[in-house]
Every structure is written in C-alpha cells, then in structure tokens.
Amino acid sequence: MRRIALVTALNLAAGCTALAGEELSGHVDKAAVRNIEVILAEDNLDQFGPSLPEASMVAQIVKNLAEWNYPVQRPGKEGFSHTLKAQLGRITHQGTPTGFSFNMGNSDPRAQEFQKADVLTIRCSLTSNKNPHEQVMSATEFSANPIKRLVGKPEAREQLVQSLIDHISSACYNLLDDLELDQSSSPDAPAAAAGGSVKKPRWMPAVRIEVQNEPEPASNKTGENAKGNPQTTEEPRKKVIIQNQGTPVILKFGYERM
C-alpha cells in the first residue's frame, strides 16, 4: 500500500484531527530490518505538562505497532537491528498543509486567520544500528487544537496521554507502512487463531490512506479509431480510500467514460 500526501479533518474519537504526511526521505536496507527498538525523544514533551509517563507510552506504542506485525520492541533489550525514534515538535500556529482541508481555520480568505491552525508535527526516523548513515525519515502533522484543550487539566491527563500515544503510533505506522517492510512476526504481535488466521489488530492508526489504480473500462482499451489509426489508452483512474476508523471515505479522480 502506498500513501500520498493528504490533509483531511476527520471526526475521530479524540476530536477533529487533521493529518498530513510527507514522502519518505533517506534509505535503509529493508531486508536487514529484523528487530526494531522504539524510543521517544524527550524534545518538547514539556509543552504537555510535567512528568509524562514516557516508559508506559513507549510500551503502548510498541503494542500498537506490533499488532500490525511489525518487529518492534520496547527499549532495554539487546540485539536490535534498527531504532525507530519518534520526536515531537513544538505546537505552532501556521497555515494548514497543502492538500485537502475541511473545517480548518477561517473560511474568509481576507481574514488574518484564513486557513490557520495549531499544528503538531511528529517526526519518525528508522536508523540502522550497524550503519547509522542508513536512515529513513518522515513527518506527520496533526491538528493540535484537541490536545491543547486537554493540557493543564488533571482530570483530562489520561485522555491527553492517550491522544499523544495514538498520534505517535500513527506517525510511526505511516513510516513503516510507506517503507513497505515485510511484516514479519513480532513478540508482541497478535497470535494466530485456530486454523492459522491472524487476529485483526485492535488498534487502528488515526488515518490510513490507500491509493489504488482502478481497472480500465473496456471502452478505453487500445484499438483503432474510425480512421484506422491506433487509439491511445486513457490514463488510469485513481481511487483514494481514507480509512478513518469508521465508514471509509472513497475519492475517485478522473471522469466516468462509458
């Protein structure tokens, strides 16, 4: 599955969350990825209040990714082939990222706040422990408005931590998914049920974006026109499926031609 850079505002359990991704940069030997250590950088964690439970957050992130059968483990063990590092940026007030955007910012193009939003950028990197120059990175941007409403409220502390866990898990999932790793077994992956089938993951990333080429209509296949000249084939149509933990939203690009 390949993703494209896309921005959308979707009503999820945690609130209205915008998500945008960028293409992977860098290179790693995918065949060498065997055992991944997951770590959370301490940068900018102070903006969410004191004493975030970092160890338990990493443990839950590992569990979320392992449910998708990625070979991830929490820190503290030895023999890791790669390190998956998540780093949170400062929340900034900026323009919404390029792409699709719904219900984000002021709708009046003459207003100072036109298409502005508080944005939290989460960067994930996967680095080879044997060859540190082998590294891939990606960044995912989330609307920070739902999170900012929870900061400083003791009664909402658990909800804040869970929102951060889901955002970080989604950002790291995007990197692993774009890298198209072979999803080999993980110690924390869901066990196979009777008959060899694997249990469906309980955790879902905030947004999964799948792009498919639709089958070409029979009328568009290469042939000869009325003058006997070869008829060119139309460009394949794209179908974008946004899995948003609810009913999928399907966007089709191109026009119907019967």
Coordinates of C-alpha atoms in Angstrom, one line a residue:
M1 CA 0.0 0.0 0.0
R2 CA 1.3 3.4 -1.0
R3 CA 0.2 6.7 0.6
I4 CA 0.1 10.1 -0.8
A5 CA 0.4 13.5 0.9
L6 CA -3.1 14.3 2.0
V7 CA -4.7 16.5 4.6
T8 CA -8.2 15.9 6.0
A9 CA -10.1 16.8 9.1
L10 CA -12.0 13.8 10.4
N11 CA -14.2 13.4 13.4
L12 CA -12.4 10.8 15.4
A13 CA -13.0 9.7 18.9
A14 CA -10.4 12.2 20.1
G15 CA -12.0 15.1 18.2
C16 CA -11.5 16.7 14.9
T17 CA -7.9 15.8 13.8
A18 CA -6.1 17.0 10.7
L19 CA -3.4 14.8 9.3
A20 CA -0.8 15.3 6.6
G21 CA 2.1 13.1 5.6
E22 CA 5.3 13.8 3.6
E23 CA 7.2 11.4 1.4
L24 CA 10.0 9.3 2.9
S25 CA 13.5 10.6 2.7
G26 CA 16.6 8.5 3.0
H27 CA 17.3 4.8 2.6
V28 CA 17.6 1.6 4.6
D29 CA 18.2 -2.0 3.6
K30 CA 14.7 -3.4 4.2
A31 CA 16.0 -6.9 4.2
A32 CA 18.2 -6.1 7.2
V33 CA 15.3 -4.9 9.4
R34 CA 14.8 -7.7 11.9
N35 CA 14.3 -6.3 15.4
I36 CA 13.3 -2.6 16.0
E37 CA 13.8 -0.7 19.2
V38 CA 11.2 2.1 19.7
I39 CA 12.3 5.2 21.6
L40 CA 10.6 8.5 22.3
A41 CA 12.8 11.7 22.2
E42 CA 12.4 14.0 25.2
D43 CA 12.3 17.1 23.0
N44 CA 9.3 19.4 23.6
L45 CA 7.5 17.0 25.9
D46 CA 7.4 19.8 28.5
Q47 CA 4.7 21.6 26.5
F48 CA 2.2 19.0 27.6
G49 CA 2.8 19.4 31.3
P50 CA 5.1 17.7 33.7
S51 CA 6.0 14.1 34.1
L52 CA 4.6 12.3 31.1
P53 CA 4.7 8.6 31.6
E54 CA 7.3 8.0 28.8
A55 CA 8.0 4.4 29.6
S56 CA 4.4 3.3 29.5
M57 CA 3.8 5.5 26.5
V58 CA 6.5 3.7 24.6
A59 CA 5.2 0.3 25.7
Q60 CA 1.8 1.1 24.3
I61 CA 3.2 2.5 21.1
V62 CA 5.2 -0.8 20.7
K63 CA 2.0 -2.8 21.3
N64 CA 0.0 -0.8 18.8
L65 CA 2.7 -1.2 16.0
A66 CA 3.2 -4.9 16.9
E67 CA -0.5 -5.6 16.3
W68 CA 0.3 -4.8 12.7
N69 CA 3.0 -7.5 12.9
Y70 CA 6.0 -5.1 12.7
P71 CA 9.1 -6.4 14.6
V72 CA 9.1 -3.7 17.2
Q73 CA 10.1 -4.0 20.9
R74 CA 10.5 -1.6 23.8
P75 CA 14.0 -0.4 24.9
G76 CA 16.1 -2.4 27.4
K77 CA 17.0 -5.4 25.3
E78 CA 19.9 -6.2 23.1
G79 CA 20.4 -7.2 19.5
F80 CA 18.3 -4.5 17.9
S81 CA 19.0 -4.2 14.2
H82 CA 17.3 -0.7 13.9
T83 CA 16.0 2.1 16.1
L84 CA 12.6 3.7 15.5
K85 CA 12.7 7.2 17.1
A86 CA 9.7 9.5 17.5
Q87 CA 10.3 13.2 18.1
L88 CA 7.5 15.7 18.8
G89 CA 7.9 19.3 17.6
R90 CA 6.6 22.4 19.2
I91 CA 3.0 23.2 18.6
T92 CA 2.9 26.1 16.1
H93 CA 0.2 28.3 14.6
Q94 CA 0.6 28.1 10.9
G95 CA -1.2 27.5 7.6
T96 CA -2.9 24.2 7.1
P97 CA -0.7 21.9 5.0
T98 CA -1.1 21.5 1.2
G99 CA -3.8 19.1 0.2
F100 CA -7.4 18.5 1.2
S101 CA -8.6 20.6 4.1
F102 CA -12.0 20.7 5.7
N103 CA -13.2 22.8 8.6
M104 CA -9.8 24.2 9.3
G105 CA -9.1 27.9 10.0
N106 CA -11.2 30.9 9.0
S107 CA -13.2 30.4 5.8
D108 CA -12.8 34.1 4.8
P109 CA -9.7 34.4 2.5
R110 CA -9.4 38.0 3.5
A111 CA -9.3 37.2 7.3
Q112 CA -5.9 37.1 9.1
E113 CA -6.7 33.6 10.3
F114 CA -7.6 32.2 6.9
Q115 CA -6.7 28.6 6.8
K116 CA -4.6 28.8 10.0
A117 CA -4.4 26.1 12.7
D118 CA -2.4 24.9 15.6
V119 CA -0.2 22.1 14.3
L120 CA 1.8 19.4 16.0
T121 CA 4.5 17.8 13.8
I122 CA 5.7 14.4 14.8
R123 CA 8.9 13.1 13.1
C124 CA 9.8 9.5 12.9
S125 CA 13.1 8.0 11.9
L126 CA 14.3 4.5 11.3
T127 CA 18.0 4.1 11.7
S128 CA 20.3 1.1 11.2
N129 CA 22.3 0.4 14.3
K130 CA 25.1 -1.2 12.3
N131 CA 25.2 1.5 9.6
P132 CA 23.9 4.8 11.1
H133 CA 24.1 6.5 7.7
E134 CA 21.3 4.2 6.6
Q135 CA 18.2 6.1 7.8
V136 CA 14.7 7.0 6.6
M137 CA 12.6 9.8 8.0
S138 CA 9.1 11.1 7.6
A139 CA 6.9 13.7 9.3
T140 CA 3.2 13.8 10.0
E141 CA 1.2 16.9 11.0
F142 CA -1.8 16.8 13.3
S143 CA -4.2 19.4 14.4
A144 CA -3.2 20.3 17.9
N145 CA -6.4 22.0 18.9
P146 CA -8.0 18.9 20.6
I147 CA -4.7 18.3 22.5
K148 CA -4.3 21.9 23.7
R149 CA -7.7 21.8 25.3
L150 CA -6.6 18.9 27.5
V151 CA -3.2 20.4 28.7
G152 CA -3.3 21.6 32.2
K153 CA -6.4 19.8 33.2
P154 CA -5.6 17.0 35.7
E155 CA -8.9 15.3 35.1
A156 CA -8.0 15.0 31.4
R157 CA -4.5 13.8 31.9
E158 CA -5.2 10.2 30.9
Q159 CA -7.0 11.4 27.8
L160 CA -4.1 13.7 26.8
V161 CA -1.6 10.9 27.2
Q162 CA -3.8 8.5 25.1
S163 CA -4.1 11.1 22.4
L164 CA -0.4 11.6 22.2
I165 CA 0.1 7.8 22.1
D166 CA -2.3 7.5 19.2
H167 CA -0.7 10.4 17.3
I168 CA 2.9 9.0 17.7
S169 CA 1.7 5.5 16.9
S170 CA 0.0 6.8 13.7
A171 CA 3.1 8.8 12.6
C172 CA 5.4 5.8 13.1
Y173 CA 3.0 3.5 11.4
N174 CA 3.0 5.8 8.4
L175 CA 6.8 5.5 8.1
L176 CA 6.8 1.7 8.4
D177 CA 3.8 1.4 6.0
D178 CA 5.4 3.7 3.4
L179 CA 8.7 1.7 3.7
E180 CA 6.7 -1.4 2.8
L181 CA 8.5 -3.6 5.3
D182 CA 7.8 -7.3 5.3
Q183 CA 5.6 -7.6 8.3
S184 CA 7.3 -10.5 10.0
S185 CA 6.4 -11.8 13.4
S186 CA 6.9 -9.8 16.5
P187 CA 7.0 -11.0 20.1
D188 CA 4.0 -8.7 20.8
A189 CA 2.1 -9.4 17.6
P190 CA -1.4 -10.9 17.9
A191 CA -1.3 -14.7 18.0
A192 CA -2.8 -16.7 15.2
A193 CA -6.2 -18.1 15.9
A194 CA -7.2 -21.7 15.3
G195 CA -6.9 -22.5 11.6
G196 CA -3.9 -20.2 11.0
S197 CA -5.7 -16.9 10.7
V198 CA -4.3 -13.8 12.4
K199 CA -6.4 -11.8 14.8
K200 CA -7.5 -8.4 13.5
P201 CA -5.5 -5.5 15.1
R202 CA -7.4 -3.8 17.8
W203 CA -5.5 -0.5 17.4
M204 CA -6.1 1.4 14.2
P205 CA -4.0 4.4 13.0
A206 CA -5.8 7.7 13.0
V207 CA -6.0 7.7 9.2
R208 CA -4.9 5.0 6.7
I209 CA -4.7 6.2 3.1
E210 CA -4.7 3.7 0.3
V211 CA -4.3 4.6 -3.4
Q212 CA -5.5 2.1 -6.0
N213 CA -5.5 2.1 -9.8
E214 CA -9.0 1.2 -10.9
P215 CA -9.4 -1.3 -13.8
E216 CA -9.6 0.4 -17.1
P217 CA -13.0 0.5 -18.7
A218 CA -13.4 -1.8 -21.7
S219 CA -14.2 1.3 -23.9
N220 CA -10.8 2.8 -23.1
K221 CA -8.7 -0.2 -24.2
T222 CA -6.3 0.3 -27.1
G223 CA -7.8 -0.2 -30.5
E224 CA -8.3 1.6 -33.8
N225 CA -10.4 4.7 -34.3
A226 CA -12.7 5.4 -37.2
K227 CA -9.8 6.4 -39.4
G228 CA -7.9 3.2 -38.7
N229 CA -5.2 4.9 -36.5
P230 CA -4.2 3.4 -33.2
Q231 CA -6.3 4.7 -30.3
T232 CA -4.4 5.7 -27.2
T233 CA -5.3 4.3 -23.8
E234 CA -6.7 6.7 -21.2
E235 CA -4.6 7.4 -18.0
P236 CA -5.6 5.0 -15.3
R237 CA -8.1 6.4 -12.8
K238 CA -7.1 6.7 -9.1
K239 CA -9.2 5.6 -6.1
V240 CA -8.2 7.0 -2.8
I241 CA -9.6 5.2 0.3
I242 CA -9.4 7.0 3.6
Q243 CA -9.8 4.6 6.5
N244 CA -10.9 6.8 9.3
Q245 CA -11.9 4.2 12.0
G246 CA -15.4 4.4 10.6
T247 CA -17.1 4.2 7.3
P248 CA -14.3 4.6 4.6
V249 CA -14.4 7.7 2.5
I250 CA -13.6 7.0 -1.1
L251 CA -12.4 9.7 -3.5
K252 CA -12.2 8.9 -7.2
F253 CA -10.1 11.1 -9.5
G254 CA -10.9 11.2 -13.2
Y255 CA -14.2 11.0 -15.1
E256 CA -16.5 8.2 -16.0
R257 CA -16.5 7.3 -19.7
M258 CA -18.9 4.7 -20.9

